[in-house]
Tab-separated table of C-alpha atoms in Angstrom:
chain	number	residue	atom	x	y	z
A	1	MET	CA	-120.577	-6.586	-28.718
A	2	PRO	CA	-121.905	-9.600	-31.376
A	3	LEU	CA	-125.176	-7.593	-32.928
A	4	PHE	CA	-127.414	-10.178	-32.115
A	5	ARG	CA	-126.487	-10.404	-28.630
A	6	LEU	CA	-127.644	-6.484	-28.619
A	7	VAL	CA	-130.512	-7.542	-30.338
A	8	ILE	CA	-131.305	-9.389	-27.544
A	9	ARG	CA	-130.638	-6.443	-25.320
A	10	LEU	CA	-133.147	-3.884	-26.516
A	11	VAL	CA	-135.674	-6.183	-26.622
A	12	PHE	CA	-135.688	-7.267	-23.402
A	13	VAL	CA	-135.062	-2.967	-22.344
A	14	GLY	CA	-138.121	-2.507	-24.594
A	15	LEU	CA	-140.153	-4.590	-22.546
A	16	LEU	CA	-139.258	-4.280	-19.110
A	17	GLY	CA	-140.412	-0.139	-20.342
A	18	ALA	CA	-143.110	-1.005	-21.815
A	19	LEU	CA	-143.855	-3.068	-17.968
A	20	ALA	CA	-142.254	0.013	-15.987
A	21	LEU	CA	-145.089	2.534	-17.986
A	22	SER	CA	-148.746	0.019	-17.548
A	23	ALA	CA	-150.257	-0.225	-14.809
A	24	PRO	CA	-154.088	-1.997	-14.435
A	25	ALA	CA	-156.880	0.359	-14.950
A	26	ARG	CA	-159.230	0.971	-11.702
A	27	ALA	CA	-162.725	1.555	-12.230
A	28	GLU	CA	-163.718	4.876	-12.662
A	29	GLY	CA	-167.263	4.948	-10.200
A	30	TYR	CA	-169.410	2.870	-7.122
A	31	LEU	CA	-172.112	2.268	-8.675
A	32	VAL	CA	-175.318	2.150	-6.422
A	33	GLU	CA	-178.146	0.005	-7.998
A	34	GLY	CA	-181.898	-0.797	-7.532
A	35	VAL	CA	-182.496	2.235	-5.145
A	36	ALA	CA	-186.325	2.968	-5.230
A	37	GLY	CA	-186.970	7.034	-4.258
A	38	GLN	CA	-190.974	7.931	-3.832
A	39	ALA	CA	-192.714	11.095	-2.727
A	40	MET	CA	-195.764	13.050	-2.541
A	41	ALA	CA	-196.348	16.745	-3.176
A	42	ALA	CA	-198.072	19.656	-4.341
A	43	ASP	CA	-197.302	18.358	-8.180
A	44	PRO	CA	-194.956	15.692	-9.519
A	45	LEU	CA	-192.339	18.314	-10.618
A	46	ALA	CA	-191.727	19.015	-6.686
A	47	ALA	CA	-192.714	15.459	-6.097
A	48	ARG	CA	-190.181	14.064	-8.796
A	49	ASP	CA	-187.516	16.526	-7.524
A	50	ALA	CA	-187.906	15.496	-3.531
A	51	ALA	CA	-188.189	11.761	-4.651
A	52	THR	CA	-185.024	12.135	-6.766
A	53	SER	CA	-182.750	13.955	-3.773
A	54	LYS	CA	-184.220	11.371	-1.283
A	55	ALA	CA	-182.907	8.321	-3.560
A	56	GLN	CA	-179.752	9.589	-3.679
A	57	ARG	CA	-178.917	10.830	-1.024
A	58	ASP	CA	-180.303	6.643	0.530
A	59	ALA	CA	-178.196	5.860	-2.503
A	60	LEU	CA	-174.923	7.762	-0.642
A	61	GLU	CA	-175.674	6.646	2.864
A	62	MET	CA	-175.849	3.134	1.394
A	63	LEU	CA	-172.540	3.246	-0.195
A	64	LEU	CA	-170.505	4.520	2.476
A	65	LYS	CA	-172.469	1.389	4.961
A	66	ARG	CA	-171.067	-0.464	2.498
A	67	LEU	CA	-167.433	0.380	1.962
A	68	ALA	CA	-166.700	1.410	5.507
A	69	ALA	CA	-164.972	-1.823	7.430
A	70	PRO	CA	-166.592	-3.492	10.273
A	71	GLY	CA	-166.758	-1.278	13.439
A	72	THR	CA	-166.382	2.174	11.632
A	73	GLU	CA	-170.026	3.587	10.653
A	74	GLY	CA	-170.052	5.477	13.861
A	75	ARG	CA	-167.333	7.915	12.177
A	76	LEU	CA	-169.360	8.025	9.002
A	77	PRO	CA	-170.155	11.445	8.025
A	78	THR	CA	-174.127	12.474	7.741
A	79	VAL	CA	-174.865	12.694	4.577
A	80	THR	CA	-176.726	15.545	2.695
A	81	ASP	CA	-177.521	16.527	-0.375
A	82	GLN	CA	-174.123	18.877	-0.705
A	83	LEU	CA	-172.130	16.217	0.201
A	84	VAL	CA	-174.512	14.038	-2.677
A	85	PHE	CA	-173.393	16.906	-5.391
A	86	LYS	CA	-169.164	16.898	-4.498
A	87	THR	CA	-169.416	12.831	-4.895
A	88	MET	CA	-172.033	11.942	-7.008
A	89	GLN	CA	-171.381	11.795	-11.263
A	90	GLY	CA	-174.618	10.798	-12.472
A	91	PHE	CA	-177.810	9.237	-11.836
A	92	GLU	CA	-180.525	7.252	-13.902
A	93	VAL	CA	-184.146	6.297	-13.923
A	94	GLN	CA	-186.152	3.692	-14.703
A	95	GLN	CA	-189.704	2.323	-13.898
A	96	GLU	CA	-191.116	5.463	-13.409
A	97	LYS	CA	-194.508	6.401	-11.864
A	98	THR	CA	-196.039	10.099	-12.210
A	99	THR	CA	-199.583	10.987	-10.585
A	100	ALA	CA	-200.875	14.292	-10.239
A	101	THR	CA	-199.696	14.753	-6.319
A	102	SER	CA	-196.747	11.422	-6.183
A	103	TYR	CA	-193.306	10.243	-8.200
A	104	SER	CA	-192.038	7.185	-7.962
A	105	ALA	CA	-189.323	5.270	-9.758
A	106	VAL	CA	-186.197	3.309	-9.304
A	107	PHE	CA	-182.684	4.595	-9.852
A	108	THR	CA	-178.967	3.852	-10.539
A	109	VAL	CA	-176.986	5.737	-8.913
A	110	GLU	CA	-172.781	6.273	-10.030
A	111	PHE	CA	-170.388	8.051	-7.687
A	112	ARG	CA	-166.960	9.655	-8.482
A	113	ARG	CA	-164.172	7.138	-7.015
A	114	GLU	CA	-161.941	9.282	-6.586
A	115	ALA	CA	-164.471	11.504	-3.967
A	116	ILE	CA	-165.860	8.662	-2.661
A	117	ASP	CA	-162.981	7.546	-1.152
A	118	ARG	CA	-161.067	10.428	0.039
A	119	LEU	CA	-163.864	11.307	2.287
A	120	LEU	CA	-163.539	7.995	3.824
A	121	ALA	CA	-159.986	8.651	4.060
A	122	ASN	CA	-160.756	12.132	5.614
A	123	ALA	CA	-163.348	10.095	7.972
A	124	GLY	CA	-160.669	8.193	9.438
A	125	VAL	CA	-162.289	5.095	8.041
A	126	ASP	CA	-160.726	2.373	6.908
A	127	TYR	CA	-162.939	0.596	3.977
A	128	VAL	CA	-163.287	-2.047	1.050
A	129	GLU	CA	-162.906	-0.544	-2.341
A	130	ALA	CA	-165.671	-2.355	-4.497
A	131	ALA	CA	-164.077	-4.962	-6.986
A	132	GLY	CA	-164.287	-4.444	-11.483
A	133	LYS	CA	-165.031	-7.472	-11.599
A	134	PRO	CA	-167.331	-10.740	-10.393
A	135	VAL	CA	-166.810	-13.870	-8.450
A	136	VAL	CA	-168.494	-16.851	-9.767
A	137	VAL	CA	-170.489	-18.700	-7.034
A	138	VAL	CA	-170.914	-22.305	-8.519
A	139	PRO	CA	-173.778	-24.133	-6.451
A	140	LEU	CA	-173.119	-27.727	-5.665
A	141	LEU	CA	-175.813	-29.893	-4.143
A	142	ILE	CA	-175.032	-33.050	-2.874
A	143	GLY	CA	-177.946	-35.128	-1.714
A	144	SER	CA	-178.276	-37.420	0.644
A	145	ASP	CA	-178.146	-40.253	-1.681
A	146	GLY	CA	-174.679	-39.173	-2.542
A	147	ILE	CA	-175.057	-38.244	-6.162
A	148	ALA	CA	-174.050	-34.857	-7.392
A	149	ARG	CA	-176.630	-32.148	-8.582
A	150	LEU	CA	-175.556	-28.789	-10.344
A	151	TRP	CA	-177.728	-27.813	-13.513
A	152	GLU	CA	-180.930	-29.865	-12.807
A	153	ASP	CA	-184.009	-28.428	-11.799
A	154	ASP	CA	-184.160	-30.399	-8.740
A	155	ASN	CA	-181.123	-28.221	-7.658
A	156	GLY	CA	-182.603	-26.389	-4.914
A	157	TRP	CA	-179.433	-25.158	-3.711
A	158	ARG	CA	-179.048	-23.322	-7.071
A	159	GLN	CA	-182.550	-21.886	-6.621
A	160	ALA	CA	-182.284	-20.509	-3.559
A	161	TRP	CA	-179.278	-19.037	-4.632
A	162	ASP	CA	-181.016	-17.587	-7.837
A	163	ARG	CA	-183.457	-15.807	-4.954
A	164	ARG	CA	-180.763	-14.021	-3.340
A	165	PRO	CA	-181.163	-10.552	-4.187
A	166	ALA	CA	-178.596	-8.915	-6.372
A	167	GLY	CA	-177.550	-5.988	-2.991
A	168	ASN	CA	-175.278	-3.725	-3.868
A	169	ASP	CA	-171.669	-5.897	-2.219
A	170	PRO	CA	-168.751	-4.361	-2.550
A	171	LEU	CA	-167.893	-8.431	-4.896
A	172	ARG	CA	-170.770	-9.350	-7.230
A	173	MET	CA	-171.761	-13.070	-6.974
A	174	VAL	CA	-172.860	-14.182	-10.195
A	175	ILE	CA	-174.670	-17.255	-10.255
A	176	PRO	CA	-174.154	-19.423	-13.478
A	177	LEU	CA	-176.925	-19.678	-16.019
A	178	GLY	CA	-177.151	-23.340	-16.124
A	179	ASP	CA	-177.335	-22.859	-19.707
A	180	LEU	CA	-175.722	-25.650	-23.115
A	181	PRO	CA	-171.742	-23.312	-22.332
A	182	ASP	CA	-172.611	-23.728	-18.793
A	183	LEU	CA	-173.487	-27.426	-19.120
A	184	GLN	CA	-170.996	-28.688	-21.628
A	185	THR	CA	-167.905	-26.444	-19.505
A	186	LEU	CA	-168.465	-27.881	-15.977
A	187	THR	CA	-170.068	-30.801	-14.374
A	188	ALA	CA	-171.484	-31.610	-11.539
A	189	GLN	CA	-168.045	-34.139	-10.480
A	190	ALA	CA	-165.591	-31.826	-11.638
A	191	ALA	CA	-167.330	-29.486	-9.583
A	192	GLN	CA	-167.371	-31.710	-6.800
A	193	GLN	CA	-162.974	-32.568	-7.336
A	194	GLY	CA	-162.087	-28.625	-7.608
A	195	ASP	CA	-161.345	-28.615	-10.884
A	196	GLY	CA	-159.622	-25.716	-11.294
A	197	GLY	CA	-159.178	-25.427	-15.265
A	198	ALA	CA	-162.882	-25.766	-15.965
A	199	LEU	CA	-163.528	-23.310	-13.018
A	200	ALA	CA	-161.466	-21.135	-14.419
A	201	VAL	CA	-162.802	-21.593	-18.025
A	202	LEU	CA	-166.365	-21.162	-16.325
A	203	ALA	CA	-165.454	-17.732	-14.850
A	204	ALA	CA	-164.202	-16.432	-17.823
A	205	ARG	CA	-166.890	-16.992	-19.959
A	206	TYR	CA	-168.852	-14.916	-16.751
A	207	GLU	CA	-165.240	-12.095	-17.141
A	208	ALA	CA	-164.633	-12.501	-13.717
A	209	ASP	CA	-162.015	-12.897	-12.132
A	210	GLY	CA	-162.644	-16.464	-10.257
A	211	SER	CA	-164.622	-19.051	-9.119
A	212	ILE	CA	-166.324	-20.453	-5.694
A	213	VAL	CA	-167.969	-23.982	-5.291
A	214	ALA	CA	-170.462	-23.371	-2.651
A	215	THR	CA	-171.388	-27.153	-1.232
A	216	VAL	CA	-174.722	-28.617	0.255
A	217	GLN	CA	-174.565	-31.689	1.732
A	218	GLN	CA	-178.104	-33.002	2.509
A	219	SER	CA	-177.873	-35.406	5.272
A	220	GLY	CA	-180.966	-36.831	7.641
A	221	ALA	CA	-182.655	-34.288	8.964
A	222	GLY	CA	-180.018	-31.384	8.173
A	223	ILE	CA	-177.436	-29.457	5.646
A	224	THR	CA	-173.695	-28.838	6.054
A	225	VAL	CA	-172.130	-25.970	3.694
A	226	THR	CA	-169.181	-25.460	2.862
A	227	ALA	CA	-167.596	-22.681	0.353
A	228	ALA	CA	-163.912	-23.081	-1.659
A	229	ASP	CA	-161.906	-22.111	-3.876
A	230	PRO	CA	-160.735	-24.145	-6.480
A	231	GLY	CA	-158.445	-27.243	-5.583
A	232	GLN	CA	-158.189	-25.579	-1.848
A	233	PRO	CA	-160.134	-26.503	1.676
A	234	PRO	CA	-163.232	-24.828	2.524
A	235	PHE	CA	-163.201	-21.495	3.951
A	236	PHE	CA	-166.071	-21.777	5.939
A	237	THR	CA	-168.461	-24.247	6.955
A	238	SER	CA	-171.371	-24.959	9.141
A	239	THR	CA	-174.316	-27.354	9.816
A	240	TYR	CA	-178.304	-25.900	9.413
A	241	PRO	CA	-181.238	-28.139	10.242
A	242	VAL	CA	-183.566	-28.117	7.493
A	243	GLY	CA	-187.017	-28.888	9.338
A	244	ALA	CA	-190.339	-28.692	7.516
A	245	ASP	CA	-189.282	-26.613	5.388
A	246	PRO	CA	-186.088	-26.741	3.641
A	247	ALA	CA	-185.948	-23.886	1.147
A	248	ALA	CA	-186.048	-21.539	4.190
A	249	ALA	CA	-183.390	-23.419	5.360
A	250	TYR	CA	-180.919	-23.088	2.349
A	251	ASP	CA	-181.532	-18.929	1.881
A	252	LYS	CA	-180.266	-18.664	5.150
A	253	ALA	CA	-177.687	-20.753	4.542
A	254	VAL	CA	-177.045	-19.030	1.388
A	255	THR	CA	-177.070	-15.858	3.660
A	256	ALA	CA	-173.758	-16.852	5.295
A	257	VAL	CA	-171.997	-18.230	2.294
A	258	ALA	CA	-172.160	-15.115	1.119
A	259	ASN	CA	-171.791	-13.481	3.588
A	260	ALA	CA	-168.138	-15.576	4.144
A	261	ILE	CA	-166.796	-15.104	1.120
A	262	GLN	CA	-167.770	-10.227	0.742
A	263	ASN	CA	-165.872	-10.920	4.446
A	264	ARG	CA	-163.154	-13.020	3.043
A	265	TYR	CA	-162.835	-10.305	0.177
A	266	ARG	CA	-163.132	-7.065	3.114
A	267	THR	CA	-160.086	-8.583	4.879
A	268	LEU	CA	-158.293	-8.966	1.293
A	269	ASN	CA	-158.833	-5.576	0.459
A	270	ALA	CA	-159.429	-3.468	3.150
A	271	VAL	CA	-157.681	0.285	2.291
A	272	PRO	CA	-156.254	1.962	6.199
A	273	ALA	CA	-157.852	5.260	6.656
A	274	GLY	CA	-155.439	8.365	6.135
A	275	PRO	CA	-153.325	10.239	3.660
A	276	VAL	CA	-151.553	8.769	0.725
A	277	VAL	CA	-147.943	8.369	1.662
A	278	SER	CA	-145.037	6.952	-0.367
A	279	LEU	CA	-142.384	4.359	0.137
A	280	GLU	CA	-139.530	4.309	-2.001
A	281	ALA	CA	-138.628	0.544	-2.108
A	282	LYS	CA	-135.987	-2.172	-4.188
A	283	ALA	CA	-137.677	-4.586	-5.939
A	284	LEU	CA	-135.573	-8.058	-6.505
A	285	PHE	CA	-137.037	-10.382	-8.990
A	286	THR	CA	-135.368	-13.560	-11.142
A	287	ASP	CA	-136.439	-12.740	-14.697
A	288	LEU	CA	-138.788	-10.431	-16.992
A	289	ARG	CA	-142.141	-12.363	-16.107
A	290	GLY	CA	-141.108	-12.439	-12.356
A	291	TRP	CA	-140.866	-8.754	-12.863
A	292	ARG	CA	-144.130	-8.040	-14.527
A	293	ASP	CA	-146.188	-10.617	-11.646
A	294	LEU	CA	-144.606	-8.712	-9.007
A	295	LYS	CA	-145.425	-5.044	-9.598
A	296	ALA	CA	-149.323	-6.351	-10.966
A	297	ALA	CA	-150.029	-7.941	-7.364
A	298	ILE	CA	-148.481	-4.804	-6.126
A	299	GLU	CA	-150.312	-2.948	-8.044
A	300	GLY	CA	-153.714	-4.619	-7.158
A	301	THR	CA	-153.074	-4.880	-3.890
A	302	ALA	CA	-155.803	-2.312	-2.247
A	303	ALA	CA	-154.228	0.077	-0.648
A	304	VAL	CA	-151.993	0.705	-3.167
A	305	LYS	CA	-152.867	3.803	-5.478
A	306	LYS	CA	-149.337	3.713	-7.615
A	307	VAL	CA	-146.388	2.233	-8.091
A	308	SER	CA	-143.781	4.353	-9.640
A	309	VAL	CA	-140.490	2.815	-11.118
A	310	ARG	CA	-137.349	5.224	-10.840
A	311	ARG	CA	-134.624	2.530	-11.287
A	312	LEU	CA	-135.046	-1.172	-13.435
A	313	VAL	CA	-132.674	-3.263	-14.079
A	314	VAL	CA	-132.301	-7.158	-14.455
A	315	GLY	CA	-133.049	-8.668	-11.400
A	316	GLU	CA	-133.904	-5.363	-9.238
A	317	ALA	CA	-135.682	-2.058	-9.429
A	318	THR	CA	-136.147	0.770	-7.805
A	319	ILE	CA	-139.888	1.757	-7.276
A	320	ALA	CA	-141.917	4.629	-5.267
A	321	ILE	CA	-145.280	3.199	-3.386
A	322	GLU	CA	-148.159	5.178	-3.049
A	323	TYR	CA	-150.310	3.827	-0.237
A	324	GLN	CA	-152.246	5.011	2.674
A	325	GLY	CA	-151.789	3.548	5.941
A	326	ASP	CA	-148.290	3.353	7.297
A	327	PRO	CA	-145.350	0.353	6.535
A	328	GLY	CA	-147.254	-1.984	9.117
A	329	SER	CA	-150.945	-1.913	7.067
A	330	LEU	CA	-148.937	-2.501	3.701
A	331	ARG	CA	-146.614	-5.306	4.795
A	332	GLU	CA	-150.352	-7.712	6.375
A	333	ALA	CA	-151.856	-5.736	1.894
A	334	LEU	CA	-148.881	-6.973	0.565
A	335	ALA	CA	-148.431	-10.258	2.026
A	336	GLN	CA	-152.366	-11.108	1.852
A	337	ARG	CA	-151.093	-11.916	-2.051
A	338	GLY	CA	-148.202	-13.488	-1.521
A	339	ILE	CA	-145.521	-10.725	-1.462
A	340	ALA	CA	-142.917	-10.036	1.455
A	341	LEU	CA	-142.144	-6.562	1.671
A	342	GLU	CA	-138.806	-5.812	4.311
A	343	ASN	CA	-137.200	-3.484	6.913
A	344	THR	CA	-133.442	-4.334	5.695
A	345	THR	CA	-130.080	-2.333	7.256
A	346	THR	CA	-130.275	-0.800	3.084
A	347	GLY	CA	-133.813	-0.289	2.997
A	348	TRP	CA	-136.844	-1.576	2.402
A	349	GLN	CA	-137.029	-4.201	-0.074
A	350	VAL	CA	-139.977	-5.975	-1.570
A	351	ARG	CA	-140.063	-9.397	-3.151
A	352	ALA	CA	-142.264	-11.953	-3.771
A	353	GLY	CA	-142.854	-14.971	-0.868
A	354	LEU	CA	-142.753	-14.790	3.417
A	355	PRO	CA	-140.127	-12.495	4.565
A	356	SER	CA	-136.730	-14.017	5.765
A	357	THR	CA	-136.064	-13.792	9.243
A	358	THR	CA	-133.497	-11.302	9.083
A	359	ALA	CA	-135.611	-8.706	8.228
A	360	VAL	CA	-135.937	-5.586	10.341
A	361	PRO	CA	-139.193	-5.926	11.518
A	362	TYR	CA	-140.936	-2.555	11.316
A	363	THR	CA	-142.456	-0.240	14.765
A	364	PRO	CA	-144.690	1.862	15.033
A	365	ALA	CA	-143.892	5.489	16.124
A	366	THR	CA	-145.668	5.836	19.891
A	367	PRO	CA	-147.123	8.906	21.094
A	368	GLY	CA	-144.430	11.961	21.509
A	369	GLN	CA	-141.727	10.331	19.412
A	370	ALA	CA	-140.370	11.146	15.656
A	371	PRO	CA	-142.439	9.101	13.009
A	372	VAL	CA	-140.146	6.502	11.350
A	373	THR	CA	-138.431	7.717	8.281
A	374	LEU	CA	-139.022	5.883	5.107
A	375	SER	CA	-135.113	6.611	3.943
A	376	PRO	CA	-135.081	6.799	-0.562
A	377	LEU	CA	-132.050	3.953	-1.311
A	378	PRO	CA	-129.260	5.114	-2.277
A	379	GLY	CA	-128.664	5.628	-6.847
A	380	SER	CA	-126.458	2.141	-6.963
A	381	GLY	CA	-129.429	0.331	-5.759
A	382	ALA	CA	-126.329	-1.928	-4.206
A	383	PRO	CA	-124.383	-2.339	-1.081
A	384	GLY	CA	-120.926	-0.626	-1.060
A	385	GLY	CA	-122.026	1.524	-4.183
A	386	ASN	CA	-121.739	-1.015	-7.028
A	387	ALA	CA	-124.082	-0.928	-9.050
A	388	PRO	CA	-126.082	-4.193	-10.430
A	389	PRO	CA	-125.283	-5.839	-14.055
A	390	ASP	CA	-127.773	-4.207	-16.044
A	391	LEU	CA	-127.495	-6.418	-18.774
A	392	LEU	CA	-129.614	-10.309	-18.693
A	393	PHE	CA	-127.350	-11.583	-20.796
A	394	GLU	CA	-123.717	-11.141	-20.424
């Protein structure tokens, strides 16, 4: 083999090894902010202890309800001081006020992610992991005169978003400051056109995963509200009467749009209840970038806990996916990210794109029958025992 071909091969193998070992970091804990705690007692120390314990219990209850999938709240465990002790990482105190018989403060409480996830899974509760990064919401107002307003002081729609309490949503939403860098990055016209480039720069400035344009169109005695990803059709549309109090109508619309954003995030990032199981599959890709993007998409799926690479050659890899749920729910979760998981005649395969029509459908086991066996792929990784080529430049 010529020397330059050997060098290229070694570089490629090194890059594959680095990508095989890398994995996106998950946030270490769940934060619950702005929890008010207050109590009265015979002395200030006793009042402080009572207020702190109550705030910690309230924070855990708020977190569990925030993470639980809709309709599963009834299965949440009862919050006790012991449960707080088992799951809490720590807490911070602000705005303390103490008297001879009372204590009040605002708390920020952090809980251990693994402990909370395990608690929900053991309780049989489908849940949603909190996002590590926020999303930027761009409040665009189009007046009855057809003029688009974004950063102007008379944008009542933006003022309504500023009034919304931060809360503890699974997906944090950031409203741009409207300072000079924002004005230089995004114009009202660019926001109206869904300029993906400008909106991506704006999201990067706030260290967010992306931007959503929330638009209000004024018309007569009402407003039409939409929310859309850059360059995409709206995923939410509704109309509201304005009446004599436009601010109240805007506040109601803000709540509706915020709920739509959170519900969409919940749908895309729901983690099924149940223990962590493993599925071995053959990952198919065409080049180095394809492997990197495929692995990152699988690891970024909420139900997936870990991806281990068993074998990696040019064009395919044998991987073990540790996840919660069953293969059917995993396939749905991966499909949300543009990844196809197929049960073929030679075993499970995963690749970018839509499932093929020749894939063997997954059928869950019915009560009284043995569960579906997830057979590992043969070591050769190819039908007939012929190993795929391990050289990129042959």
